[in-house]
PDB file of C-alpha atoms and ligand atoms in Angstrom:
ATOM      1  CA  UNK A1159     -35.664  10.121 -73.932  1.00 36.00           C
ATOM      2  CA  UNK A1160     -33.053   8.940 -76.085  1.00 40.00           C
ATOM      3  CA  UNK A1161     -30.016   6.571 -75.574  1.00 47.00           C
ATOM      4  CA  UNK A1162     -27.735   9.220 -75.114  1.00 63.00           C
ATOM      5  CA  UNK A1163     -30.032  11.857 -73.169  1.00 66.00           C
ATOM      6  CA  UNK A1164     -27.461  11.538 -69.972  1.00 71.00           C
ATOM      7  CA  UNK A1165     -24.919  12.843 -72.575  1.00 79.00           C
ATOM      8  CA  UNK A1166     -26.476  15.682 -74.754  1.00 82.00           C
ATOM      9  CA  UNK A1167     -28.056  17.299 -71.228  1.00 88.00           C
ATOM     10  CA  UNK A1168     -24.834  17.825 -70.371  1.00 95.00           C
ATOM     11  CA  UNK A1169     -24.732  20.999 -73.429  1.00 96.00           C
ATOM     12  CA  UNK A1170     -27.165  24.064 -73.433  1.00 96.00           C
ATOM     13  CA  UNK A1171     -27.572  27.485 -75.655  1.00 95.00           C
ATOM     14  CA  UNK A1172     -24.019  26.722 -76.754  1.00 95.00           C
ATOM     15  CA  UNK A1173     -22.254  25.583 -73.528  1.00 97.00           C
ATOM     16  CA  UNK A1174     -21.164  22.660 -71.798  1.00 98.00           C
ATOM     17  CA  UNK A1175     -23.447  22.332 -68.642  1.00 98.00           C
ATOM     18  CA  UNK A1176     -23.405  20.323 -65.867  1.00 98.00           C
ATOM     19  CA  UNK A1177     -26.384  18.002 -65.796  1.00 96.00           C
ATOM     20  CA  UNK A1178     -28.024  17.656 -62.432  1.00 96.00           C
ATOM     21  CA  UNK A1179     -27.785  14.154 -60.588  1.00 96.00           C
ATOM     22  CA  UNK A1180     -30.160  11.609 -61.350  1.00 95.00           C
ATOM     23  CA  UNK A1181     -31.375  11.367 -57.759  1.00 96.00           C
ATOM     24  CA  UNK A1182     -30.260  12.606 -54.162  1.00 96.00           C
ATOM     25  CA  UNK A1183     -26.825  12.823 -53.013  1.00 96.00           C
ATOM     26  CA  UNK A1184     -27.906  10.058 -50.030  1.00 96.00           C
ATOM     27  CA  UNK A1185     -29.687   8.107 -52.549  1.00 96.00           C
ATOM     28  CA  UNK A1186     -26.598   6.101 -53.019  1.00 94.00           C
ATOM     29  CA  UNK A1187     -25.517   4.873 -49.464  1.00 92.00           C
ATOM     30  CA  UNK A1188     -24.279   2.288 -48.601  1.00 81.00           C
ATOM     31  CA  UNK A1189     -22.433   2.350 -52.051  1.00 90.00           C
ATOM     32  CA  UNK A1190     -21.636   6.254 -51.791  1.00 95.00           C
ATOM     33  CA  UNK A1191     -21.348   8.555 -49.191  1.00 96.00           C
ATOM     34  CA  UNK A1192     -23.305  11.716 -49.780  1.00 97.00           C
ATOM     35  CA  UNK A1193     -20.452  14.024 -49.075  1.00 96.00           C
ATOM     36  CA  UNK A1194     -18.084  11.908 -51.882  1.00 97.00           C
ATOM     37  CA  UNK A1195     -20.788  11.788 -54.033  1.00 97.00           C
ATOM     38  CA  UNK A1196     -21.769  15.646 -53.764  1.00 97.00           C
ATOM     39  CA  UNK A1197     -17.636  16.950 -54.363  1.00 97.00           C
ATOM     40  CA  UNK A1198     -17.316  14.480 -56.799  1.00 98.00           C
ATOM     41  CA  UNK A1199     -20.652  16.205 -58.901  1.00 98.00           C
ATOM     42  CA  UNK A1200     -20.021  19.626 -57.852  1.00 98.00           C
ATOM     43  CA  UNK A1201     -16.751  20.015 -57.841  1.00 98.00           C
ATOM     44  CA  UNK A1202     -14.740  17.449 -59.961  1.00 98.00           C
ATOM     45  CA  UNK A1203     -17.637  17.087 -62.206  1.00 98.00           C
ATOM     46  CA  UNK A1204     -18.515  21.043 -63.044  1.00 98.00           C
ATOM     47  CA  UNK A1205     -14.687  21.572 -63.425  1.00 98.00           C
ATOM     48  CA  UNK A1206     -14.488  19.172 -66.105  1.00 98.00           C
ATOM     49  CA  UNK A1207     -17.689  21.232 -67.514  1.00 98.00           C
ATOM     50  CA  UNK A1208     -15.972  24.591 -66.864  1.00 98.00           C
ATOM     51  CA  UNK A1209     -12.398  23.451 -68.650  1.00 98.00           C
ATOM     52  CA  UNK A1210     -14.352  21.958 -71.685  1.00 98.00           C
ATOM     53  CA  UNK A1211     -15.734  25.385 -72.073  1.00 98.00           C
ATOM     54  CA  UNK A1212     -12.644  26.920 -71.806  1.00 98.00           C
ATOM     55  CA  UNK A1213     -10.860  25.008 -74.465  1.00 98.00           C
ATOM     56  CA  UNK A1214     -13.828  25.114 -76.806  1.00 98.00           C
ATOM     57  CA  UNK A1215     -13.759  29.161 -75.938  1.00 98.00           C
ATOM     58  CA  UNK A1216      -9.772  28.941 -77.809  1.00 98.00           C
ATOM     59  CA  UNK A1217     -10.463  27.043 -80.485  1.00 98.00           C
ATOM     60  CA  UNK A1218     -13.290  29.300 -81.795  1.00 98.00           C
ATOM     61  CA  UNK A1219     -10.923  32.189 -80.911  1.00 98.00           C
ATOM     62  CA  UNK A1220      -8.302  30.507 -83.303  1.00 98.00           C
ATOM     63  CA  UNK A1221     -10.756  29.649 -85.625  1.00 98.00           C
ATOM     64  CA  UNK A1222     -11.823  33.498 -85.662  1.00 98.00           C
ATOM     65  CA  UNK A1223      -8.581  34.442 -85.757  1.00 98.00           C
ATOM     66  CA  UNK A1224      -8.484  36.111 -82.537  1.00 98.00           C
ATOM     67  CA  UNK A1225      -5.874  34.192 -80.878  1.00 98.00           C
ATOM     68  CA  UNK A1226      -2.394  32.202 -83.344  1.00 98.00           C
ATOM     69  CA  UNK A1227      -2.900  29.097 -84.412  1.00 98.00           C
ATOM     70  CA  UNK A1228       0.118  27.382 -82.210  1.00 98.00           C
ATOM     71  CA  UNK A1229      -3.096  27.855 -79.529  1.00 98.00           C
ATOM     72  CA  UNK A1230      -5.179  25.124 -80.690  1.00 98.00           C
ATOM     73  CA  UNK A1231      -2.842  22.051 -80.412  1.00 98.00           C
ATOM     74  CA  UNK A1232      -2.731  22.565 -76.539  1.00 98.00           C
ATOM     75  CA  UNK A1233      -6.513  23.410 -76.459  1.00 98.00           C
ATOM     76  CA  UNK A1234      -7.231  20.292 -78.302  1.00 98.00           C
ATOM     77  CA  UNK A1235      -5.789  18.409 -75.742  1.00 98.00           C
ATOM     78  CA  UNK A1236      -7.184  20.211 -73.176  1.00 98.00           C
ATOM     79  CA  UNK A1237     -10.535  19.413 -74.501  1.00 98.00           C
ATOM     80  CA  UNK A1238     -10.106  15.469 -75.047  1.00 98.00           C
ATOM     81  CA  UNK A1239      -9.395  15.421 -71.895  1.00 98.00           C
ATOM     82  CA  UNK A1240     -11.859  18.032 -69.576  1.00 98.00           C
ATOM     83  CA  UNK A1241     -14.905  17.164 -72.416  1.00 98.00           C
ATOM     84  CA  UNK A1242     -13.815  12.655 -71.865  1.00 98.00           C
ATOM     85  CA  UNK A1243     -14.469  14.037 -67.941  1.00 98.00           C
ATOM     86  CA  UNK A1244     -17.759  15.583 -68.738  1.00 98.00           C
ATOM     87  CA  UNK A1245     -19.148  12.721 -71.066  1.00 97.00           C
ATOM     88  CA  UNK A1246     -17.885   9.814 -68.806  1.00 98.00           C
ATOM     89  CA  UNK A1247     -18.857  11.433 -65.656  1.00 98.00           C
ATOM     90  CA  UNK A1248     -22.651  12.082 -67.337  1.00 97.00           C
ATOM     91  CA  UNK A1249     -22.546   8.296 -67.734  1.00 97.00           C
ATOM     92  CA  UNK A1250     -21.222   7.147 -64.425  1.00 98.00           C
ATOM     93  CA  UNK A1251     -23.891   8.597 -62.670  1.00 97.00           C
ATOM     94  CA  UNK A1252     -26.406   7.197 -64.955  1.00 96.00           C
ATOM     95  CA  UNK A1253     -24.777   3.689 -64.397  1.00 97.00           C
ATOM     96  CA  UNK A1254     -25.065   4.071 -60.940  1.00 96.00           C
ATOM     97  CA  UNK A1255     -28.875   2.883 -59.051  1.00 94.00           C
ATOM     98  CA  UNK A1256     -29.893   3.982 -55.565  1.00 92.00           C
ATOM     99  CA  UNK A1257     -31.455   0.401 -55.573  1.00 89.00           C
ATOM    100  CA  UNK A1258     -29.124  -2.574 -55.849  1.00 83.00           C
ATOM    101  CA  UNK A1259     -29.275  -3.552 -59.710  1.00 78.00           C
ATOM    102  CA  UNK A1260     -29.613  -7.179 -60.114  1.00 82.00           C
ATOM    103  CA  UNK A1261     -28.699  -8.669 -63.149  1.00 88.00           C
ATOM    104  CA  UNK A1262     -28.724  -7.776 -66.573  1.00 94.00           C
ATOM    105  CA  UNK A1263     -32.289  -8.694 -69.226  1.00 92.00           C
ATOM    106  CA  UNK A1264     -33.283  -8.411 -72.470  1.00 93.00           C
ATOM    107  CA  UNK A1265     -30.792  -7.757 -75.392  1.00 95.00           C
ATOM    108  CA  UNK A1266     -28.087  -6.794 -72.955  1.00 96.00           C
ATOM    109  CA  UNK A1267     -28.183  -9.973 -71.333  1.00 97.00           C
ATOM    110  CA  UNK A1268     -28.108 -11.362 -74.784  1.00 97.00           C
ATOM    111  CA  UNK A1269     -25.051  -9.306 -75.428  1.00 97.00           C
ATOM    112  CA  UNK A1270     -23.274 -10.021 -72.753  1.00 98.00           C
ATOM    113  CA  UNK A1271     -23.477 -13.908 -72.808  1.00 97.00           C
ATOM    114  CA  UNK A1272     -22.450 -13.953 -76.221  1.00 97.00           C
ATOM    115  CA  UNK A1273     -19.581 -11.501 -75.471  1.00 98.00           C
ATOM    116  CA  UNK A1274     -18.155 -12.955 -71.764  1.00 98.00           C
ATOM    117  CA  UNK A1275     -19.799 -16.188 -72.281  1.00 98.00           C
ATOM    118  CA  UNK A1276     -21.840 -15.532 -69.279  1.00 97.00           C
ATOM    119  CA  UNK A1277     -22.637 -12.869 -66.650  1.00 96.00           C
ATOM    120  CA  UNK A1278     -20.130 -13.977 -64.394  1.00 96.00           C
ATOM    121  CA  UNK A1279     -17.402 -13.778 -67.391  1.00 98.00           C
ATOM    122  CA  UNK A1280     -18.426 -10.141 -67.286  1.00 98.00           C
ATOM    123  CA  UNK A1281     -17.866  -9.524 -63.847  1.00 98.00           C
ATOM    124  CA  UNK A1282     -14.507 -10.896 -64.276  1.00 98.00           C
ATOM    125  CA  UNK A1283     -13.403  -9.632 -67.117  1.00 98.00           C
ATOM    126  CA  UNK A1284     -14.957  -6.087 -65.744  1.00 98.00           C
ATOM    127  CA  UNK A1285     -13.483  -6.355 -62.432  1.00 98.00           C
ATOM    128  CA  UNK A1286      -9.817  -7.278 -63.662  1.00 98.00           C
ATOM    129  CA  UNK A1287      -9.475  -4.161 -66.154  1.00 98.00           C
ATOM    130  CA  UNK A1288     -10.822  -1.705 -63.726  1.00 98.00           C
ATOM    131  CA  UNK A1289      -9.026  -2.668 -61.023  1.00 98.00           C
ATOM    132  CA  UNK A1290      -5.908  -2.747 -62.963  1.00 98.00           C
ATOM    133  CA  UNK A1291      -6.181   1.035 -64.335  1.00 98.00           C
ATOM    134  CA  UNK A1292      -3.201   2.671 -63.390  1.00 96.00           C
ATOM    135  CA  UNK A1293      -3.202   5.284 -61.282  1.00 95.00           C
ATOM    136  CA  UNK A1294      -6.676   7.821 -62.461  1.00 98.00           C
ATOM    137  CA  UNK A1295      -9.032   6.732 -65.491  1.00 98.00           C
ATOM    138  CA  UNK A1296     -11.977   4.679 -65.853  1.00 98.00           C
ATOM    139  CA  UNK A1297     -13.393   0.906 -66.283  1.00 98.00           C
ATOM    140  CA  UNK A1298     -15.691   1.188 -69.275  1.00 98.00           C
ATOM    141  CA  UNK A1299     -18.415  -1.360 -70.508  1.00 98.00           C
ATOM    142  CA  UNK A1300     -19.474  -0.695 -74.409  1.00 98.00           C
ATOM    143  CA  UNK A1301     -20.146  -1.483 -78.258  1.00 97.00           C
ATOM    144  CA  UNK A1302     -17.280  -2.877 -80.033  1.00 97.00           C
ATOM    145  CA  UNK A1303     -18.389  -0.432 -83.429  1.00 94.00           C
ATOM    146  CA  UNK A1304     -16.084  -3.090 -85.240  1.00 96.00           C
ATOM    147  CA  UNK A1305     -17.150  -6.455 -84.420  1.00 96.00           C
ATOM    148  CA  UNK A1306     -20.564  -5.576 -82.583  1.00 95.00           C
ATOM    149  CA  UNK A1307     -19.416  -7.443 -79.124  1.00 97.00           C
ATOM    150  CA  UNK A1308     -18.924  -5.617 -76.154  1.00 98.00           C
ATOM    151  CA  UNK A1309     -16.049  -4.780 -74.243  1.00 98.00           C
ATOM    152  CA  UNK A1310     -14.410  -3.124 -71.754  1.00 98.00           C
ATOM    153  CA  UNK A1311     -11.801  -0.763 -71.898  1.00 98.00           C
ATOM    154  CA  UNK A1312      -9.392   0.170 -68.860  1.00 98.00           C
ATOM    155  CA  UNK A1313      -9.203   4.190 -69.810  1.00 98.00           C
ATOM    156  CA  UNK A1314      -6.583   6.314 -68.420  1.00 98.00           C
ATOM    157  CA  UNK A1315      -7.261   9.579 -67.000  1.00 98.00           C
ATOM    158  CA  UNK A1316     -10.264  10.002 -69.260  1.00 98.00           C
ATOM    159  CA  UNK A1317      -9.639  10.174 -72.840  1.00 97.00           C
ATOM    160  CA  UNK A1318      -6.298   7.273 -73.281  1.00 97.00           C
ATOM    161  CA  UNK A1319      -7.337   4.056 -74.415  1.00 96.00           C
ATOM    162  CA  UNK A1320     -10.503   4.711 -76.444  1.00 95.00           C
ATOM    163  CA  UNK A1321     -11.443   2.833 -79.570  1.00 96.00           C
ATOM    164  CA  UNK A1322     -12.623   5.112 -82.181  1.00 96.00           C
ATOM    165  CA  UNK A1323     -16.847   4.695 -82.380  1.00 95.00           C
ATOM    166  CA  UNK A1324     -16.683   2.775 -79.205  1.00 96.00           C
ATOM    167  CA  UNK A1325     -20.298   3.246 -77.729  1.00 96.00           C
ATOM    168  CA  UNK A1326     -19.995   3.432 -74.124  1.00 97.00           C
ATOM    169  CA  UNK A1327     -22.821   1.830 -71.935  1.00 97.00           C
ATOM    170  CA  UNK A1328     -21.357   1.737 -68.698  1.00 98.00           C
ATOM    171  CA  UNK A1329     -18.640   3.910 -66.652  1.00 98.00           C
ATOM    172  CA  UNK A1330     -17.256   3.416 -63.655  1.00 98.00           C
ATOM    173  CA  UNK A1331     -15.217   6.063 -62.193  1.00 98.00           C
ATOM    174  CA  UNK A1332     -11.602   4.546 -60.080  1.00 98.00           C
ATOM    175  CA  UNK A1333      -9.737   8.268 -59.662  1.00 98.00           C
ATOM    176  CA  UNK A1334      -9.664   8.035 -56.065  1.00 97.00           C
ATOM    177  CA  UNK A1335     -11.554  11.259 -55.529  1.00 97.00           C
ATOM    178  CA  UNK A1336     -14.419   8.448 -56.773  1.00 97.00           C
ATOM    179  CA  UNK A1337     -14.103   6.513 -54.020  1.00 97.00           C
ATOM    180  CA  UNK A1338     -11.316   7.108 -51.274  1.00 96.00           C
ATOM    181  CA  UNK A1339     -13.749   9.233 -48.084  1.00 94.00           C
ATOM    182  CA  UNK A1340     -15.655   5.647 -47.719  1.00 94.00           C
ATOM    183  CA  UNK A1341     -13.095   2.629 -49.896  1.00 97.00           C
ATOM    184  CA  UNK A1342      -9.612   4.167 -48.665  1.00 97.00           C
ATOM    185  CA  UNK A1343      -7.648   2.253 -51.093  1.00 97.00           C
ATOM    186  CA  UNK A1344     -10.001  -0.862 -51.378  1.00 97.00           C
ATOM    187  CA  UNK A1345     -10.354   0.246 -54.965  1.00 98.00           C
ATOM    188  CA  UNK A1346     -11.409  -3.635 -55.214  1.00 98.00           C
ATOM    189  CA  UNK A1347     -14.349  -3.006 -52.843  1.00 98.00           C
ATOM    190  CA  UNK A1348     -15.512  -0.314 -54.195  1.00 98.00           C
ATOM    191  CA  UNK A1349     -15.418  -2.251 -57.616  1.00 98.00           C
ATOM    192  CA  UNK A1350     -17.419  -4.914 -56.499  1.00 97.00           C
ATOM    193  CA  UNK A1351     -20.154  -2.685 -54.982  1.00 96.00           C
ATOM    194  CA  UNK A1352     -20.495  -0.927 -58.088  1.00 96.00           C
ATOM    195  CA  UNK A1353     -20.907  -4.003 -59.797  1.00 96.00           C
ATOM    196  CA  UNK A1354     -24.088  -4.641 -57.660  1.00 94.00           C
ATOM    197  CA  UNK A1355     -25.284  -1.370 -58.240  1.00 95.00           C
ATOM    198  CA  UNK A1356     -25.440  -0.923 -61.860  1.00 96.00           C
ATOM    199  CA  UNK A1357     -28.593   0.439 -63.557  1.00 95.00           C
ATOM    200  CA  UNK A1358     -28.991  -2.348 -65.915  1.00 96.00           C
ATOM    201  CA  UNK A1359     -32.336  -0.732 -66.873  1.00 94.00           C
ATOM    202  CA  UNK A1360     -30.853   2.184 -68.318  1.00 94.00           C
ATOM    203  CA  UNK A1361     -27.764   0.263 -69.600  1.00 95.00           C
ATOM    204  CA  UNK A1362     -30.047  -1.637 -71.578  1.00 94.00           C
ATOM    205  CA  UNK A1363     -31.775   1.298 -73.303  1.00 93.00           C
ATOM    206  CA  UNK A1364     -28.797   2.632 -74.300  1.00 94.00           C
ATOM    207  CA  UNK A1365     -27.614  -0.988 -76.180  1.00 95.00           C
ATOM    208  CA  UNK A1366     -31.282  -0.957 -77.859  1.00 91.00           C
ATOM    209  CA  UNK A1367     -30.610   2.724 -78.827  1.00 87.00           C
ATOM    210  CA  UNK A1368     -27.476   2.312 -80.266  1.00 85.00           C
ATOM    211  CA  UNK A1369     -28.474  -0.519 -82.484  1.00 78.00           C
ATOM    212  CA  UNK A1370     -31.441   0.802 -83.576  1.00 75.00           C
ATOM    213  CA  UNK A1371     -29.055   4.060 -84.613  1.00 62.00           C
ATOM    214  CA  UNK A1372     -27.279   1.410 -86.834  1.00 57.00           C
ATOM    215  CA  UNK A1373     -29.914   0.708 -89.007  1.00 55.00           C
TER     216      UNK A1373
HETATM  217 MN1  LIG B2739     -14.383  11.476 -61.190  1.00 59.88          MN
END
């Protein structure tokens, strides 16, 4: 499986698809609720699927010459934006574990010390930019492509504030469809549960991958 397997499941003979969840829709209490966790996959997530799809659909009808050109500037958007939903979604639940996650190893650990200074200058520095988001978009851990540190970027909705080549390794979701049936607006709570539930296992493949793809 390769670093970015939760990502390239998510497209089939041609088509955006929506990859199935990593494990139950229970499997995350007492960080998720299984109804929240089950709308936000099969409804939120398979809609960002289904509009991706739809934009793609006009832009290869503009490219064909099937539909005018003054089409594709709105479809373009359309598609940053439904397409940012599929790939970050694909990655939140992959950064999500049914058992709590501990700490960081390996390279990643590495990484982050040299980056933060330490762990806990991660969970800061993570915990401020997420919570700060405003209103729907995303707090997302990744690869610098410039300077080779990682960072975190506060995204809004999900496809504003993204550094070009930025290699995401870990997305955590604060539209409030991610967390308002169990958090209400504790969006800090629900922050700081996430933060003990990240797959740092999988996180860490994902580093290795993407520096082994550099060389
Ligand atoms: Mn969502």
């Amino acid at each position: 499986m390769n670093c970015n397997h939760c990502l390239t499941s998510g497209f089939a003979d041609g088509h955006y698809v929506l990859p199935p969840l990593p494990y139950a829709p229970e499997a995350l209490e007492p960080v998720l609720d299984a109804p929240t966790v089950l709308l936000h996959h099969d409804k939120h997530h398979a809609a960002y699927v289904a509009g991706a799809n739809a934009a793609a659909e006009t832009l290869r009808r503009v490219a064909a010459g099937d539909l005018a050109a003054e089409a594709a500037p709105a479809a373009a958007q359309l598609l940053a934006f439904n397409l940012g939903g599929h790939i970050l979604h694909s990655l939140y639940w992959e950064s999500l574990s049914p058992a709590p996650g501990g700490t960081p190893g390996g390279a990643l650990a590495d990484a982050l010390n040299h980056s933060f200074g330490s762990y806990a200058g991660f969970e800061t520095t993570f915990r401020a930019i997420t919570l700060a988001v405003q209103g729907s978009g995303w707090g997302v851990l990744g690869v610098d492509p410039v300077s080779r540190r990682l960072c975190v970027l506060g995204v809004c909705r999900h496809q504003d504030v993204l550094l070009p080549g930025f290699a995401p390794l870990i997305a955590c979701d604060v539209w409030e469809h991610a967390y308002y049936l169990r958090y209400h607006n504790n969006r800090a709570g629900y922050i700081d549960t996430f933060l003990k539930h990240i797959d740092w296992k999988k996180a860490e493949k994902r580093l290795t991958h993407i520096c082994h793809d550099d060389e």
